[in-house]
GROMACS .gro file of C-alpha atoms in nm:
model
  509
    1MET     CA    1 -14.783  -6.540 -12.363
    2ASN     CA    2 -14.415  -6.520 -12.284
    3LYS     CA    3 -14.365  -6.785 -12.015
    4ILE     CA    4 -14.135  -6.571 -11.801
    5TYR     CA    5 -14.391  -6.292 -11.794
    6LYS     CA    6 -14.675  -6.529 -11.715
    7LYS     CA    7 -14.493  -6.681 -11.421
    8ALA     CA    8 -14.393  -6.344 -11.283
    9LEU     CA    9 -14.753  -6.222 -11.301
   10VAL     CA   10 -14.889  -6.531 -11.127
   11ILE     CA   11 -14.635  -6.492 -10.847
   12ALA     CA   12 -14.719  -6.123 -10.809
   13VAL     CA   13 -15.090  -6.198 -10.783
   14CYS     CA   14 -15.024  -6.473 -10.529
   15LEU     CA   15 -14.804  -6.250 -10.316
   16SER     CA   16 -15.060  -5.971 -10.321
   17SER     CA   17 -15.333  -6.204 -10.201
   18VAL     CA   18 -15.259  -6.326  -9.850
   19GLY     CA   19 -15.528  -6.594  -9.876
   20PHE     CA   20 -15.334  -6.785 -10.141
   21THR     CA   21 -15.104  -7.059 -10.016
   22LEU     CA   22 -14.761  -7.112 -10.158
   23ASN     CA   23 -14.867  -7.448 -10.298
   24SER     CA   24 -15.164  -7.305 -10.482
   25CYS     CA   25 -14.938  -7.041 -10.636
   26LYS     CA   26 -14.687  -7.304 -10.740
   27ASP     CA   27 -14.956  -7.519 -10.896
   28ALA     CA   28 -15.080  -7.223 -11.099
   29ILE     CA   29 -14.748  -7.127 -11.251
   30ASP     CA   30 -14.738  -7.370 -11.542
   31ILE     CA   31 -15.109  -7.365 -11.626
   32GLU     CA   32 -15.201  -7.187 -11.949
   33GLN     CA   33 -15.464  -6.946 -11.818
   34PRO     CA   34 -15.763  -6.898 -12.053
   35GLY     CA   35 -15.777  -6.559 -12.220
   36LEU     CA   36 -15.417  -6.458 -12.152
   37LEU     CA   37 -15.282  -6.213 -12.407
   38ASP     CA   38 -14.957  -6.275 -12.584
   39ASP     CA   39 -14.715  -5.991 -12.509
   40ALA     CA   40 -14.666  -5.928 -12.877
   41THR     CA   41 -15.041  -5.867 -12.898
   42LEU     CA   42 -15.072  -5.669 -12.577
   43PHE     CA   43 -14.792  -5.418 -12.634
   44THR     CA   44 -14.831  -5.306 -12.994
   45SER     CA   45 -14.876  -4.930 -12.971
   46VAL     CA   46 -14.835  -4.627 -12.754
   47SER     CA   47 -15.208  -4.644 -12.686
   48ASN     CA   48 -15.171  -4.999 -12.548
   49LEU     CA   49 -14.884  -4.889 -12.327
   50ASN     CA   50 -15.091  -4.607 -12.184
   51ASP     CA   51 -15.391  -4.833 -12.126
   52TYR     CA   52 -15.169  -5.077 -11.938
   53LEU     CA   53 -15.019  -4.793 -11.734
   54ILE     CA   54 -15.365  -4.680 -11.623
   55GLY     CA   55 -15.531  -5.019 -11.587
   56SER     CA   56 -15.247  -5.224 -11.442
   57VAL     CA   57 -14.996  -4.985 -11.282
   58TYR     CA   58 -15.202  -4.694 -11.145
   59ALA     CA   59 -15.490  -4.929 -11.065
   60ASN     CA   60 -15.268  -5.140 -10.838
   61MET     CA   61 -15.107  -4.855 -10.646
   62ASP     CA   62 -15.236  -4.866 -10.290
   63ILE     CA   63 -15.113  -4.737  -9.952
   64ASN     CA   64 -15.415  -4.849  -9.751
   65ASN     CA   65 -15.206  -5.110  -9.564
   66ASP     CA   66 -14.926  -4.859  -9.509
   67ILE     CA   67 -15.165  -4.607  -9.352
   68TYR     CA   68 -15.352  -4.861  -9.144
   69PHE     CA   69 -15.045  -5.037  -9.005
   70SER     CA   70 -14.878  -4.708  -8.911
   71ALA     CA   71 -15.189  -4.590  -8.727
   72VAL     CA   72 -15.266  -4.912  -8.539
   73PHE     CA   73 -14.907  -4.988  -8.442
   74THR     CA   74 -14.828  -4.639  -8.310
   75ASP     CA   75 -15.027  -4.387  -8.105
   76GLU     CA   76 -15.271  -4.259  -8.364
   77VAL     CA   77 -15.571  -4.477  -8.281
   78LYS     CA   78 -15.727  -4.682  -8.002
   79PRO     CA   79 -15.986  -4.963  -8.017
   80GLY     CA   80 -16.333  -4.834  -8.094
   81ALA     CA   81 -16.662  -4.937  -7.938
   82GLY     CA   82 -16.747  -5.149  -8.242
   83SER     CA   83 -16.416  -5.334  -8.251
   84GLY     CA   84 -16.419  -5.708  -8.284
   85GLY     CA   85 -16.055  -5.739  -8.185
   86GLN     CA   86 -15.911  -5.710  -8.536
   87GLU     CA   87 -15.538  -5.621  -8.542
   88TYR     CA   88 -15.519  -5.606  -8.162
   89GLU     CA   89 -15.197  -5.805  -8.184
   90ILE     CA   90 -15.042  -5.534  -8.400
   91HIS     CA   91 -15.168  -5.265  -8.162
   92ARG     CA   92 -14.982  -5.454  -7.888
   93TYR     CA   93 -14.663  -5.483  -8.099
   94PHE     CA   94 -14.693  -5.853  -8.182
   95ILE     CA   95 -14.556  -5.871  -8.536
   96ASP     CA   96 -14.355  -6.144  -8.703
   97PRO     CA   97 -14.282  -6.266  -9.058
   98THR     CA   98 -14.631  -6.420  -9.083
   99THR     CA   99 -14.822  -6.099  -9.005
  100GLY     CA  100 -15.064  -6.052  -9.293
  101LEU     CA  101 -15.075  -5.673  -9.286
  102THR     CA  102 -14.699  -5.633  -9.316
  103THR     CA  103 -14.692  -5.897  -9.591
  104GLY     CA  104 -14.951  -5.689  -9.772
  105ILE     CA  105 -14.725  -5.382  -9.769
  106TRP     CA  106 -14.438  -5.583  -9.918
  107ALA     CA  107 -14.651  -5.760 -10.180
  108GLN     CA  108 -14.848  -5.456 -10.295
  109HIS     CA  109 -14.544  -5.246 -10.381
  110TYR     CA  110 -14.363  -5.534 -10.549
  111LEU     CA  111 -14.675  -5.607 -10.751
  112VAL     CA  112 -14.666  -5.253 -10.889
  113ILE     CA  113 -14.290  -5.274 -10.949
  114ASN     CA  114 -14.343  -5.594 -11.145
  115ARG     CA  115 -14.614  -5.430 -11.355
  116VAL     CA  116 -14.386  -5.135 -11.429
  117ASN     CA  117 -14.103  -5.367 -11.527
  118ARG     CA  118 -14.334  -5.553 -11.759
  119LEU     CA  119 -14.453  -5.226 -11.915
  120LEU     CA  120 -14.096  -5.114 -11.974
  121ALA     CA  121 -14.004  -5.448 -12.130
  122GLY     CA  122 -14.303  -5.426 -12.363
  123ALA     CA  123 -14.228  -5.066 -12.450
  124ALA     CA  124 -13.886  -5.168 -12.581
  125ASN     CA  125 -14.066  -5.336 -12.872
  126VAL     CA  126 -14.291  -5.041 -12.956
  127THR     CA  127 -14.174  -4.776 -13.203
  128PRO     CA  128 -14.369  -4.449 -13.201
  129ALA     CA  129 -14.496  -4.363 -13.548
  130ASN     CA  130 -14.440  -3.987 -13.529
  131ALA     CA  131 -14.324  -3.701 -13.308
  132GLU     CA  132 -14.655  -3.673 -13.125
  133GLN     CA  133 -14.656  -4.044 -13.044
  134LYS     CA  134 -14.296  -4.017 -12.930
  135LYS     CA  135 -14.403  -3.744 -12.686
  136GLN     CA  136 -14.680  -3.967 -12.557
  137TYR     CA  137 -14.447  -4.268 -12.539
  138ASP     CA  138 -14.190  -4.077 -12.331
  139TYR     CA  139 -14.462  -3.953 -12.100
  140VAL     CA  140 -14.586  -4.307 -12.030
  141ILE     CA  141 -14.234  -4.430 -11.955
  142ALA     CA  142 -14.161  -4.132 -11.729
  143GLN     CA  143 -14.476  -4.189 -11.522
  144ALA     CA  144 -14.402  -4.559 -11.487
  145ARG     CA  145 -14.044  -4.506 -11.374
  146ALA     CA  146 -14.146  -4.238 -11.122
  147ILE     CA  147 -14.405  -4.477 -10.978
  148ARG     CA  148 -14.144  -4.751 -10.952
  149ALA     CA  149 -13.912  -4.515 -10.763
  150TYR     CA  150 -14.193  -4.430 -10.521
  151CYS     CA  151 -14.267  -4.800 -10.458
  152TYR     CA  152 -13.902  -4.866 -10.378
  153LEU     CA  153 -13.905  -4.571 -10.139
  154GLN     CA  154 -14.204  -4.721  -9.957
  155LEU     CA  155 -14.034  -5.059  -9.933
  156GLU     CA  156 -13.715  -4.904  -9.797
  157THR     CA  157 -13.919  -4.698  -9.550
  158PHE     CA  158 -14.077  -5.004  -9.391
  159PHE     CA  159 -13.818  -5.279  -9.443
  160ALA     CA  160 -13.470  -5.119  -9.436
  161PRO     CA  161 -13.327  -5.115  -9.080
  162ASP     CA  162 -13.127  -4.792  -9.130
  163MET     CA  163 -13.191  -4.581  -9.436
  164LYS     CA  164 -12.906  -4.346  -9.343
  165ASP     CA  165 -12.650  -4.625  -9.379
  166PRO     CA  166 -12.563  -4.656  -9.750
  167ASN     CA  167 -12.413  -5.000  -9.686
  168GLY     CA  168 -12.706  -5.118  -9.474
  169LEU     CA  169 -12.958  -5.383  -9.572
  170GLY     CA  170 -13.200  -5.261  -9.835
  171VAL     CA  171 -13.474  -5.449 -10.016
  172LEU     CA  172 -13.481  -5.679 -10.317
  173LEU     CA  173 -13.387  -5.487 -10.630
  174LEU     CA  174 -13.588  -5.611 -10.927
  175LYS     CA  175 -13.472  -5.421 -11.233
  176ASP     CA  176 -13.672  -5.623 -11.484
  177VAL     CA  177 -13.929  -5.903 -11.498
  178PRO     CA  178 -13.769  -6.201 -11.322
  179VAL     CA  179 -13.790  -6.563 -11.422
  180VAL     CA  180 -13.986  -6.778 -11.179
  181ASP     CA  181 -13.683  -6.936 -11.013
  182THR     CA  182 -13.490  -6.612 -10.966
  183LYS     CA  183 -13.344  -6.590 -10.614
  184LEU     CA  184 -13.201  -6.251 -10.532
  185PRO     CA  185 -13.029  -6.139 -10.213
  186ARG     CA  186 -13.120  -5.807 -10.057
  187SER     CA  187 -12.930  -5.518 -10.207
  188LYS     CA  188 -12.750  -5.263  -9.995
  189ASN     CA  189 -12.928  -4.931  -9.955
  190GLN     CA  190 -12.696  -4.744 -10.190
  191ASP     CA  191 -12.770  -4.980 -10.479
  192VAL     CA  192 -13.142  -4.927 -10.427
  193TYR     CA  193 -13.087  -4.551 -10.398
  194ASP     CA  194 -12.892  -4.540 -10.723
  195PHE     CA  195 -13.179  -4.717 -10.895
  196ILE     CA  196 -13.436  -4.481 -10.741
  197ASN     CA  197 -13.233  -4.178 -10.846
  198ALA     CA  198 -13.196  -4.305 -11.202
  199ASP     CA  199 -13.574  -4.342 -11.229
  200LEU     CA  200 -13.642  -4.003 -11.076
  201ASP     CA  201 -13.382  -3.825 -11.289
  202TYR     CA  202 -13.525  -3.978 -11.605
  203ALA     CA  203 -13.883  -3.891 -11.509
  204ARG     CA  204 -13.786  -3.537 -11.415
  205SER     CA  205 -13.609  -3.482 -11.748
  206ILE     CA  206 -13.925  -3.578 -11.938
  207LEU     CA  207 -14.194  -3.429 -11.716
  208THR     CA  208 -14.036  -3.087 -11.667
  209SER     CA  209 -14.181  -2.958 -11.995
  210TYR     CA  210 -14.542  -3.063 -11.930
  211THR     CA  211 -14.818  -2.840 -11.799
  212THR     CA  212 -15.088  -3.062 -11.949
  213LEU     CA  213 -15.108  -3.434 -12.014
  214PRO     CA  214 -15.004  -3.511 -12.373
  215PHE     CA  215 -15.322  -3.716 -12.401
  216PRO     CA  216 -15.615  -3.794 -12.172
  217THR     CA  217 -15.626  -4.132 -12.010
  218PRO     CA  218 -15.692  -4.410 -12.070
  219THR     CA  219 -15.738  -4.379 -12.448
  220PRO     CA  220 -15.523  -4.137 -12.651
  221PRO     CA  221 -15.513  -3.935 -12.861
  222ALA     CA  222 -15.758  -3.651 -12.798
  223THR     CA  223 -15.762  -3.302 -12.654
  224SER     CA  224 -15.505  -3.245 -12.380
  225ILE     CA  225 -15.634  -3.208 -12.025
  226PRO     CA  226 -15.475  -3.017 -11.735
  227LEU     CA  227 -15.249  -3.192 -11.491
  228ASN     CA  228 -15.423  -3.292 -11.170
  229ARG     CA  229 -15.359  -3.473 -10.844
  230TYR     CA  230 -15.421  -3.822 -10.986
  231TYR     CA  231 -15.137  -3.834 -11.239
  232VAL     CA  232 -14.762  -3.834 -11.199
  233ASN     CA  233 -14.599  -3.506 -11.293
  234LYS     CA  234 -14.292  -3.303 -11.203
  235ARG     CA  235 -14.426  -3.208 -10.861
  236PHE     CA  236 -14.479  -3.575 -10.779
  237VAL     CA  237 -14.122  -3.655 -10.883
  238ASN     CA  238 -13.980  -3.375 -10.669
  239ALA     CA  239 -14.200  -3.465 -10.373
  240VAL     CA  240 -14.071  -3.823 -10.389
  241SER     CA  241 -13.717  -3.684 -10.412
  242ALA     CA  242 -13.767  -3.457 -10.112
  243ARG     CA  243 -13.902  -3.733  -9.887
  244PHE     CA  244 -13.647  -3.987 -10.013
  245ASN     CA  245 -13.351  -3.760  -9.943
  246LEU     CA  246 -13.484  -3.658  -9.603
  247TYR     CA  247 -13.517  -4.020  -9.495
  248ARG     CA  248 -13.165  -4.107  -9.607
  249GLY     CA  249 -13.014  -3.798  -9.445
  250ASN     CA  250 -12.922  -3.594  -9.754
  251TYR     CA  251 -13.059  -3.266  -9.623
  252ALA     CA  252 -12.920  -3.050  -9.902
  253LEU     CA  253 -13.113  -3.239 -10.170
  254ALA     CA  254 -13.420  -3.279  -9.949
  255LYS     CA  255 -13.428  -2.900  -9.908
  256GLN     CA  256 -13.373  -2.839 -10.279
  257TYR     CA  257 -13.659  -3.059 -10.392
  258ALA     CA  258 -13.903  -2.959 -10.117
  259GLN     CA  259 -13.842  -2.594 -10.200
  260ASP     CA  260 -13.896  -2.664 -10.569
  261VAL     CA  261 -14.235  -2.820 -10.494
  262ILE     CA  262 -14.339  -2.527 -10.274
  263SER     CA  263 -14.225  -2.268 -10.528
  264ASN     CA  264 -14.335  -2.433 -10.852
  265SER     CA  265 -14.622  -2.673 -10.782
  266GLY     CA  266 -14.885  -2.412 -10.854
  267ILE     CA  267 -15.070  -2.476 -10.527
  268SER     CA  268 -15.052  -2.331 -10.178
  269LEU     CA  269 -15.130  -2.440  -9.825
  270THR     CA  270 -15.502  -2.487  -9.772
  271GLY     CA  271 -15.667  -2.246  -9.529
  272ALA     CA  272 -15.905  -2.346  -9.254
  273ALA     CA  273 -16.223  -2.259  -9.446
  274ALA     CA  274 -16.137  -2.488  -9.738
  275TYR     CA  275 -15.958  -2.756  -9.536
  276PRO     CA  276 -16.262  -2.990  -9.491
  277ASN     CA  277 -16.321  -3.004  -9.869
  278MET     CA  278 -15.975  -3.150  -9.921
  279TRP     CA  279 -16.076  -3.449  -9.710
  280ASN     CA  280 -16.419  -3.509  -9.860
  281ASP     CA  281 -16.252  -3.496 -10.204
  282THR     CA  282 -16.456  -3.206 -10.340
  283SER     CA  283 -16.144  -2.995 -10.398
  284GLU     CA  284 -15.775  -3.052 -10.467
  285GLY     CA  285 -15.658  -2.814 -10.196
  286GLU     CA  286 -15.291  -2.867 -10.121
  287ILE     CA  287 -15.285  -3.228 -10.242
  288LEU     CA  288 -14.983  -3.291 -10.463
  289PHE     CA  289 -15.074  -3.649 -10.551
  290ALA     CA  290 -15.353  -3.884 -10.450
  291LEU     CA  291 -15.474  -4.230 -10.545
  292ASN     CA  292 -15.820  -4.189 -10.693
  293ARG     CA  293 -16.097  -4.385 -10.525
  294LEU     CA  294 -16.420  -4.330 -10.712
  295ALA     CA  295 -16.749  -4.359 -10.528
  296THR     CA  296 -16.803  -4.684 -10.714
  297GLY     CA  297 -16.521  -4.886 -10.859
  298ASN     CA  298 -16.207  -5.073 -10.772
  299GLY     CA  299 -15.954  -4.988 -10.504
  300SER     CA  300 -15.952  -5.015 -10.129
  301SER     CA  301 -16.186  -4.817  -9.902
  302ILE     CA  302 -15.979  -4.644  -9.635
  303GLY     CA  303 -16.287  -4.549  -9.434
  304THR     CA  304 -16.367  -4.911  -9.351
  305ARG     CA  305 -16.042  -4.934  -9.158
  306TRP     CA  306 -16.183  -4.705  -8.890
  307ASN     CA  307 -16.561  -4.731  -8.921
  308THR     CA  308 -16.770  -5.018  -9.054
  309ASN     CA  309 -17.047  -4.821  -9.222
  310SER     CA  310 -16.986  -4.448  -9.183
  311SER     CA  311 -16.775  -4.206  -8.982
  312SER     CA  312 -17.035  -4.148  -8.712
  313ILE     CA  313 -17.116  -4.293  -8.373
  314THR     CA  314 -17.382  -4.510  -8.540
  315GLY     CA  315 -17.138  -4.633  -8.806
  316ASN     CA  316 -16.987  -4.901  -8.579
  317PRO     CA  317 -16.644  -4.742  -8.513
  318MET     CA  318 -16.371  -5.006  -8.500
  319TRP     CA  319 -16.081  -4.768  -8.428
  320ALA     CA  320 -16.111  -4.430  -8.261
  321LEU     CA  321 -15.863  -4.143  -8.257
  322GLY     CA  322 -15.590  -4.188  -7.998
  323ARG     CA  323 -15.667  -3.986  -7.684
  324ASN     CA  324 -15.339  -3.795  -7.664
  325LEU     CA  325 -15.358  -3.699  -8.030
  326PHE     CA  326 -15.712  -3.575  -7.967
  327ASN     CA  327 -15.592  -3.380  -7.663
  328ILE     CA  328 -15.349  -3.183  -7.878
  329ILE     CA  329 -15.609  -3.065  -8.128
  330ASN     CA  330 -15.880  -3.027  -7.864
  331THR     CA  331 -15.673  -2.787  -7.654
  332THR     CA  332 -15.551  -2.574  -7.946
  333PRO     CA  333 -15.804  -2.290  -7.986
  334GLY     CA  334 -15.932  -2.244  -8.339
  335ASP     CA  335 -15.763  -2.551  -8.490
  336VAL     CA  336 -15.986  -2.669  -8.777
  337ARG     CA  337 -15.839  -3.018  -8.751
  338ARG     CA  338 -16.042  -3.071  -8.434
  339THR     CA  339 -16.369  -3.075  -8.629
  340VAL     CA  340 -16.224  -3.242  -8.938
  341TYR     CA  341 -16.059  -3.536  -8.760
  342VAL     CA  342 -16.333  -3.613  -8.505
  343ASP     CA  343 -16.698  -3.649  -8.601
  344ALA     CA  344 -16.953  -3.429  -8.427
  345SER     CA  345 -17.145  -3.736  -8.311
  346SER     CA  346 -16.851  -3.852  -8.097
  347ILE     CA  347 -16.895  -3.913  -7.725
  348ILE     CA  348 -16.629  -3.713  -7.544
  349ASP     CA  349 -16.584  -3.805  -7.179
  350PRO     CA  350 -16.398  -3.537  -6.978
  351ASN     CA  351 -16.350  -3.796  -6.703
  352TYR     CA  352 -16.212  -4.063  -6.935
  353LEU     CA  353 -15.915  -4.130  -6.706
  354THR     CA  354 -16.139  -4.247  -6.423
  355SER     CA  355 -16.404  -4.419  -6.633
  356THR     CA  356 -16.446  -4.791  -6.583
  357SER     CA  357 -16.518  -4.838  -6.956
  358PRO     CA  358 -16.347  -4.555  -7.149
  359ARG     CA  359 -16.391  -4.735  -7.482
  360ASP     CA  360 -16.767  -4.684  -7.443
  361THR     CA  361 -16.772  -4.343  -7.272
  362ASP     CA  362 -16.495  -4.178  -7.475
  363GLN     CA  363 -16.568  -4.252  -7.841
  364LEU     CA  364 -16.360  -4.027  -8.066
  365VAL     CA  365 -16.497  -4.122  -8.405
  366VAL     CA  366 -16.242  -4.083  -8.686
  367ASP     CA  367 -16.379  -3.846  -8.951
  368LYS     CA  368 -16.064  -3.752  -9.144
  369TYR     CA  369 -16.192  -3.979  -9.422
  370PRO     CA  370 -16.563  -3.887  -9.425
  371GLY     CA  371 -16.632  -4.050  -9.761
  372LYS     CA  372 -16.759  -3.917 -10.090
  373THR     CA  373 -17.115  -3.839 -10.186
  374SER     CA  374 -17.309  -4.168 -10.180
  375ALA     CA  375 -16.995  -4.354 -10.067
  376ALA     CA  376 -16.950  -4.309  -9.693
  377THR     CA  377 -16.632  -4.513  -9.659
  378ARG     CA  378 -16.444  -4.423  -9.979
  379ASN     CA  379 -16.189  -4.144 -10.005
  380ASP     CA  380 -15.884  -4.074 -10.214
  381LEU     CA  381 -15.557  -4.179 -10.053
  382LYS     CA  382 -15.346  -3.868 -10.007
  383VAL     CA  383 -14.990  -3.966 -10.093
  384PHE     CA  384 -14.824  -3.623 -10.090
  385ARG     CA  385 -14.947  -3.291  -9.953
  386LEU     CA  386 -14.779  -2.952  -9.955
  387SER     CA  387 -14.759  -2.931  -9.576
  388GLU     CA  388 -14.516  -3.225  -9.576
  389MET     CA  389 -14.278  -3.021  -9.790
  390TYR     CA  390 -14.283  -2.744  -9.525
  391PHE     CA  391 -14.204  -3.001  -9.257
  392ILE     CA  392 -13.917  -3.138  -9.466
  393LEU     CA  393 -13.774  -2.788  -9.500
  394ALA     CA  394 -13.812  -2.734  -9.125
  395GLU     CA  395 -13.611  -3.050  -9.054
  396CYS     CA  396 -13.343  -2.942  -9.298
  397GLU     CA  397 -13.317  -2.599  -9.134
  398THR     CA  398 -13.293  -2.762  -8.792
  399ALA     CA  399 -13.014  -2.988  -8.915
  400ALA     CA  400 -12.834  -2.669  -9.024
  401ASN     CA  401 -12.898  -2.506  -8.681
  402ASN     CA  402 -13.128  -2.246  -8.837
  403PHE     CA  403 -13.388  -2.272  -8.562
  404ALA     CA  404 -13.557  -1.943  -8.652
  405GLY     CA  405 -13.608  -2.061  -9.009
  406ALA     CA  406 -13.754  -2.390  -8.888
  407ALA     CA  407 -13.991  -2.207  -8.653
  408THR     CA  408 -14.119  -1.984  -8.933
  409LEU     CA  409 -14.200  -2.284  -9.151
  410ILE     CA  410 -14.395  -2.456  -8.874
  411GLN     CA  411 -14.584  -2.136  -8.800
  412GLN     CA  412 -14.681  -2.104  -9.168
  413VAL     CA  413 -14.855  -2.442  -9.160
  414ARG     CA  414 -15.026  -2.377  -8.826
  415ALA     CA  415 -15.150  -2.037  -8.940
  416LYS     CA  416 -15.340  -2.206  -9.224
  417ARG     CA  417 -15.509  -2.448  -8.986
  418TYR     CA  418 -15.655  -2.191  -8.748
  419ASN     CA  419 -16.008  -2.067  -8.814
  420SER     CA  420 -15.977  -1.814  -8.534
  421GLY     CA  421 -15.691  -1.651  -8.347
  422THR     CA  422 -15.331  -1.652  -8.463
  423ALA     CA  423 -15.056  -1.906  -8.464
  424PRO     CA  424 -14.769  -1.784  -8.243
  425LEU     CA  425 -14.416  -1.806  -8.375
  426PRO     CA  426 -14.243  -2.086  -8.182
  427VAL     CA  427 -13.899  -2.027  -8.037
  428TYR     CA  428 -13.649  -2.314  -8.040
  429ALA     CA  429 -13.349  -2.296  -7.810
  430SER     CA  430 -13.198  -2.621  -7.934
  431SER     CA  431 -13.223  -2.881  -8.206
  432THR     CA  432 -13.398  -3.111  -7.958
  433ALA     CA  433 -13.673  -2.854  -7.905
  434ALA     CA  434 -13.705  -2.791  -8.277
  435TYR     CA  435 -13.726  -3.159  -8.368
  436ALA     CA  436 -13.981  -3.216  -8.091
  437ASP     CA  437 -14.209  -2.943  -8.225
  438ILE     CA  438 -14.167  -3.057  -8.585
  439LEU     CA  439 -14.252  -3.411  -8.481
  440LYS     CA  440 -14.556  -3.284  -8.291
  441GLU     CA  441 -14.684  -3.090  -8.592
  442ARG     CA  442 -14.623  -3.383  -8.825
  443ARG     CA  443 -14.814  -3.601  -8.578
  444VAL     CA  444 -15.114  -3.372  -8.600
  445ASP     CA  445 -15.117  -3.257  -8.961
  446LEU     CA  446 -15.017  -3.590  -9.118
  447ALA     CA  447 -15.223  -3.806  -8.882
  448LEU     CA  448 -15.367  -4.123  -9.036
  449GLU     CA  449 -15.172  -4.072  -9.359
  450GLY     CA  450 -14.903  -4.334  -9.301
  451HIS     CA  451 -14.621  -4.121  -9.156
  452ARG     CA  452 -14.620  -4.178  -8.781
  453TYR     CA  453 -14.437  -4.513  -8.781
  454ILE     CA  454 -14.137  -4.386  -8.977
  455ASP     CA  455 -14.145  -4.048  -8.802
  456LEU     CA  456 -14.102  -4.206  -8.459
  457LYS     CA  457 -13.821  -4.422  -8.595
  458ARG     CA  458 -13.646  -4.122  -8.752
  459LEU     CA  459 -13.705  -3.842  -8.505
  460ALA     CA  460 -13.806  -3.963  -8.158
  461VAL     CA  461 -13.451  -3.991  -8.025
  462ALA     CA  462 -13.341  -3.657  -8.170
  463ALA     CA  463 -13.659  -3.496  -8.033
  464GLY     CA  464 -13.616  -3.647  -7.686
  465VAL     CA  465 -13.962  -3.807  -7.695
  466THR     CA  466 -14.116  -4.152  -7.735
  467MET     CA  467 -14.437  -4.298  -7.866
  468ASP     CA  468 -14.721  -4.130  -7.679
  469ARG     CA  469 -15.023  -4.347  -7.607
  470ASN     CA  470 -15.273  -4.256  -7.341
  471GLN     CA  471 -15.331  -4.512  -7.065
  472THR     CA  472 -15.688  -4.556  -7.197
  473ASP     CA  473 -15.579  -4.642  -7.552
  474ASP     CA  474 -15.631  -5.014  -7.497
  475VAL     CA  475 -15.835  -5.248  -7.280
  476VAL     CA  476 -15.513  -5.390  -7.135
  477THR     CA  477 -15.223  -5.210  -6.967
  478VAL     CA  478 -15.089  -4.958  -7.215
  479THR     CA  479 -14.719  -4.942  -7.300
  480ASN     CA  480 -14.520  -4.734  -7.548
  481LEU     CA  481 -14.270  -4.906  -7.775
  482PRO     CA  482 -13.918  -4.798  -7.673
  483ASN     CA  483 -13.715  -4.589  -7.912
  484ASN     CA  484 -13.472  -4.788  -8.128
  485SER     CA  485 -13.681  -5.104  -8.099
  486TYR     CA  486 -13.612  -5.346  -8.384
  487LYS     CA  487 -13.988  -5.345  -8.442
  488TYR     CA  488 -13.958  -5.003  -8.603
  489THR     CA  489 -13.848  -5.209  -8.905
  490LEU     CA  490 -14.089  -5.466  -9.046
  491PRO     CA  491 -13.995  -5.832  -9.096
  492ILE     CA  492 -13.941  -5.975  -9.442
  493PRO     CA  493 -14.255  -6.187  -9.505
  494VAL     CA  494 -14.225  -6.560  -9.449
  495GLN     CA  495 -14.351  -6.623  -9.803
  496GLU     CA  496 -14.047  -6.442  -9.940
  497ILE     CA  497 -13.811  -6.623  -9.705
  498ASN     CA  498 -13.956  -6.963  -9.798
  499LEU     CA  499 -13.939  -6.898 -10.172
  500ASN     CA  500 -13.604  -6.722 -10.178
  501SER     CA  501 -13.319  -6.875  -9.977
  502GLN     CA  502 -13.100  -6.574 -10.059
  503VAL     CA  503 -13.310  -6.327  -9.860
  504GLN     CA  504 -13.174  -6.217  -9.524
  505GLN     CA  505 -13.430  -6.156  -9.246
  506ASN     CA  506 -13.424  -5.829  -9.054
  507PRO     CA  507 -13.263  -5.829  -8.706
  508GLY     CA  508 -13.489  -5.939  -8.420
  509TYR     CA  509 -13.716  -6.162  -8.625
   0.00000   0.00000   0.00000
């Protein structure tokens, strides 16, 4: 096997496994691992490229850590009755470069980036035999590059101090498979953005013409199958573009791409009657893209983050829904999210504020990830949903002082979530009021999907609000992290700092 590739793969595996020590990784670098394939053998055909895309790129995509950190660190959850104290330090804002969960976010996305880079390097030596293979070849490359762009967006989201500053600190920009002793400084945001845009533009140019996959996965060729939520397509590319441009403050492009997804994705907002099926994975609903988690198989189980065995009071709940988040959905008549997010077996204490043990008397069991049939803790990870595109448009309209347009978009989402009554049209007298209501609706509709951390960083000041924990959301005195805290940006992991002297740590750490 090419020695550069082998070393890069060993490092990626080490970084993605917090239990490995730096010394054990170093010792493994120069060992010829039994059974390793030579790259010339591995990447010999379009079929091999596609198998690698499915088995090594898609299979390693994971936002479990992203979702869990965002929920625990902010105001989405509180300790459950079955908690053993796991991640309490994160819930109380104690994070530093050694924090395993934040290291996991960094390592997971770079692992996927490294796999994409390796795929692209291997693809350079593969020549499609005919026009049909060339179509398949282009499709593999387009998917891989779109995935790489998404991973860089996630890294920027968590580790860039100010995404709206083009000259601000970005993340490490790995354009190809690095040699083992490569030491790169952090790139400025604009350099990372240019790379993201190049990947997205390429992917969009290829994927625009597809309404079906050119071949089923993982083994082509055979009869084409329809596009679905588990594979990268044009709507994925435009959803990434919409979120990316919103976060960096390019509202014109954010609006363009969000509108394109809404108009051309072929799906619509899910109504209240069908809403539960989107979360138990029996229907696609308004999901634009999800990471498939079969009932049995590889991939993380998001349900075990909240409940040990099942999403019920007897399932040993480790984290419960935050009380103030529950209060919003519990006091909104007809909101289907009340029954979807909180299991019917929950213990709801109307006197929770005066209870001497609210963790025991007020158990709001998280049920947004109820599991699949015969797999109580496994659900697909919803990466993009259509409602987010409506929220992006609403922010863009607010930035343009079109408060009526923003209000209409928020009402459209709320109307689909009510199983009785009607959703009133909000009236915004100022941008502050509009941002506050958009942030509130994002808090509810995108709860436990990995958005709250970045949303508070982006919007809390403009909305005139702060993090919003209830005083019963911990067993110690509850505080809310102040707006503009440096902790709204994660630290670069100590493993990266120790291995790469060129990396600059984020402010405050």
